[in-house]
PDB file of C-alpha atoms in Angstrom:
ATOM      1  CA  MET Y   1       4.743  21.893  -7.328  1.00  0.00           C
ATOM      2  CA  PRO Y   2       6.759  18.721  -6.927  1.00  0.00           C
ATOM      3  CA  SER Y   3       8.341  16.990  -9.711  1.00  0.00           C
ATOM      4  CA  LYS Y   4       6.951  13.637 -10.836  1.00  0.00           C
ATOM      5  CA  ASN Y   5      10.222  11.875  -9.335  1.00  0.00           C
ATOM      6  CA  MET Y   6       9.488  13.431  -5.961  1.00  0.00           C
ATOM      7  CA  GLU Y   7       5.665  12.195  -6.158  1.00  0.00           C
ATOM      8  CA  ALA Y   8       6.711   8.860  -6.992  1.00  0.00           C
ATOM      9  CA  ILE Y   9       9.051   8.850  -4.068  1.00  0.00           C
ATOM     10  CA  ARG Y  10       6.623  10.166  -1.690  1.00  0.00           C
ATOM     11  CA  LEU Y  11       3.889   7.404  -3.065  1.00  0.00           C
ATOM     12  CA  TYR Y  12       6.549   4.453  -2.793  1.00  0.00           C
ATOM     13  CA  ARG Y  13       7.347   5.481   0.861  1.00  0.00           C
ATOM     14  CA  GLU Y  14       3.723   5.966   1.935  1.00  0.00           C
ATOM     15  CA  ILE Y  15       3.143   2.474   0.295  1.00  0.00           C
ATOM     16  CA  LEU Y  16       5.932   0.885   2.457  1.00  0.00           C
ATOM     17  CA  ARG Y  17       4.441   2.504   5.451  1.00  0.00           C
ATOM     18  CA  ALA Y  18       1.210   0.986   4.907  1.00  0.00           C
ATOM     19  CA  CYS Y  19       2.854  -2.496   4.319  1.00  0.00           C
ATOM     20  CA  LYS Y  20       4.004  -2.370   7.883  1.00  0.00           C
ATOM     21  CA  HIS Y  21       0.048  -3.005   9.069  1.00  0.00           C
ATOM     22  CA  PHE Y  22      -0.054  -6.292   7.142  1.00  0.00           C
ATOM     23  CA  HIS Y  23       1.404  -8.882   9.919  1.00  0.00           C
ATOM     24  CA  TRP Y  24      -0.266 -12.110   9.025  1.00  0.00           C
ATOM     25  CA  CYS Y  25       1.037 -14.684   6.764  1.00  0.00           C
ATOM     26  CA  ASP Y  26      -0.245 -15.957   3.278  1.00  0.00           C
ATOM     27  CA  GLU Y  27      -1.047 -19.689   2.674  1.00  0.00           C
ATOM     28  CA  LYS Y  28       2.824 -20.322   2.060  1.00  0.00           C
ATOM     29  CA  GLY Y  29       3.791 -18.841   5.169  1.00  0.00           C
ATOM     30  CA  GLU Y  30       5.377 -15.805   3.748  1.00  0.00           C
ATOM     31  CA  PRO Y  31       4.566 -12.383   5.677  1.00  0.00           C
ATOM     32  CA  TRP Y  32       2.245 -10.190   3.588  1.00  0.00           C
ATOM     33  CA  ASN Y  33       4.233  -7.089   4.622  1.00  0.00           C
ATOM     34  CA  GLN Y  34       6.918  -8.607   2.550  1.00  0.00           C
ATOM     35  CA  LEU Y  35       4.904  -9.644  -0.283  1.00  0.00           C
ATOM     36  CA  LEU Y  36       3.557  -6.306  -0.808  1.00  0.00           C
ATOM     37  CA  ARG Y  37       7.018  -4.635  -0.380  1.00  0.00           C
ATOM     38  CA  LYS Y  38       8.385  -6.762  -3.150  1.00  0.00           C
ATOM     39  CA  SER Y  39       5.432  -6.070  -5.409  1.00  0.00           C
ATOM     40  CA  ALA Y  40       5.438  -2.533  -4.870  1.00  0.00           C
ATOM     41  CA  ARG Y  41       9.403  -2.529  -5.683  1.00  0.00           C
ATOM     42  CA  LYS Y  42       8.766  -4.548  -8.945  1.00  0.00           C
ATOM     43  CA  GLU Y  43       6.015  -2.173 -10.046  1.00  0.00           C
ATOM     44  CA  PHE Y  44       8.103   0.883  -9.385  1.00  0.00           C
ATOM     45  CA  GLU Y  45      11.134  -0.431 -10.966  1.00  0.00           C
ATOM     46  CA  GLU Y  46       9.213  -1.489 -14.013  1.00  0.00           C
ATOM     47  CA  ALA Y  47       7.954   2.093 -14.296  1.00  0.00           C
ATOM     48  CA  ARG Y  48      11.290   3.664 -13.526  1.00  0.00           C
ATOM     49  CA  TYR Y  49      12.324   4.711 -17.104  1.00  0.00           C
ATOM     50  CA  GLU Y  50       8.858   6.072 -18.137  1.00  0.00           C
ATOM     51  CA  ARG Y  51       9.289   9.164 -20.118  1.00  0.00           C
ATOM     52  CA  ASP Y  52       5.752   9.740 -21.100  1.00  0.00           C
ATOM     53  CA  PRO Y  53       4.300  12.673 -18.767  1.00  0.00           C
ATOM     54  CA  LEU Y  54       0.576  11.560 -19.245  1.00  0.00           C
ATOM     55  CA  LEU Y  55       1.476   7.878 -18.469  1.00  0.00           C
ATOM     56  CA  ILE Y  56       3.377   8.798 -15.346  1.00  0.00           C
ATOM     57  CA  ALA Y  57       0.369  11.167 -14.121  1.00  0.00           C
ATOM     58  CA  ARG Y  58      -1.931   8.140 -14.640  1.00  0.00           C
ATOM     59  CA  MET Y  59       0.438   5.730 -12.911  1.00  0.00           C
ATOM     60  CA  LEU Y  60       0.757   8.173  -9.816  1.00  0.00           C
ATOM     61  CA  VAL Y  61      -3.049   8.914  -9.594  1.00  0.00           C
ATOM     62  CA  VAL Y  62      -4.026   5.280  -9.790  1.00  0.00           C
ATOM     63  CA  GLY Y  63      -1.442   4.112  -7.167  1.00  0.00           C
ATOM     64  CA  ARG Y  64      -2.370   6.888  -4.755  1.00  0.00           C
ATOM     65  CA  GLN Y  65      -6.019   5.694  -5.291  1.00  0.00           C
ATOM     66  CA  CYS Y  66      -5.258   2.034  -4.817  1.00  0.00           C
ATOM     67  CA  LEU Y  67      -3.391   2.941  -1.666  1.00  0.00           C
ATOM     68  CA  HIS Y  68      -6.110   5.161  -0.417  1.00  0.00           C
ATOM     69  CA  ASP Y  69      -8.412   2.135  -1.109  1.00  0.00           C
ATOM     70  CA  ALA Y  70      -6.471  -0.420   0.652  1.00  0.00           C
ATOM     71  CA  GLU Y  71      -6.020   1.634   3.719  1.00  0.00           C
ATOM     72  CA  LYS Y  72      -9.828   2.252   3.921  1.00  0.00           C
ATOM     73  CA  LYS Y  73     -10.526  -1.367   3.571  1.00  0.00           C
ATOM     74  CA  PHE Y  74      -7.876  -1.997   6.176  1.00  0.00           C
ATOM     75  CA  GLY Y  75      -9.255   0.502   8.503  1.00  0.00           C
ATOM     76  CA  THR Y  76     -12.878  -0.819   8.144  1.00  0.00           C
ATOM     77  CA  ALA Y  77     -11.740  -4.557   8.822  1.00  0.00           C
ATOM     78  CA  GLN Y  78      -9.657  -3.588  11.801  1.00  0.00           C
ATOM     79  CA  LYS Y  79     -12.507  -1.403  13.326  1.00  0.00           C
ATOM     80  CA  LYS Y  80     -14.710  -4.670  12.961  1.00  0.00           C
ATOM     81  CA  ILE Y  81     -12.259  -6.635  14.693  1.00  0.00           C
ATOM     82  CA  VAL Y  82     -12.101  -4.201  17.554  1.00  0.00           C
ATOM     83  CA  ASP Y  83     -15.576  -4.019  17.887  1.00  0.00           C
ATOM     84  CA  ARG Y  84     -16.184  -7.706  17.817  1.00  0.00           C
ATOM     85  CA  ILE Y  85     -13.492  -7.921  20.485  1.00  0.00           C
ATOM     86  CA  THR Y  86     -15.388  -5.408  22.437  1.00  0.00           C
ATOM     87  CA  ASP Y  87     -18.724  -6.853  22.197  1.00  0.00           C
ATOM     88  CA  SER Y  88     -17.285 -10.006  23.454  1.00  0.00           C
ATOM     89  CA  ARG Y  89     -15.678  -8.508  26.425  1.00  0.00           C
ATOM     90  CA  ILE Y  90     -19.063  -6.883  27.331  1.00  0.00           C
ATOM     91  CA  ARG Y  91     -20.973 -10.232  27.505  1.00  0.00           C
TER      92      ARG Y  91
END
């Protein structure tokens, strides 16, 4: 079974990979992928020295669930966009 440290690193890397899919900018003109990367880094740095194993496990579970939810919503939205483009080409 991997250590909590390795699980955290794996989750962090998965989050960074998922951030690459967000290409558009926010209302200030800053790319969302950069904002999401900064936010992830900040959260992982804040939790870096946590020693309570239950709290660490909870953070990993919640982090993984949030990533899964975000990827699912992104996939659904992207499918809708592709379907809309396909429908407009067929007409």
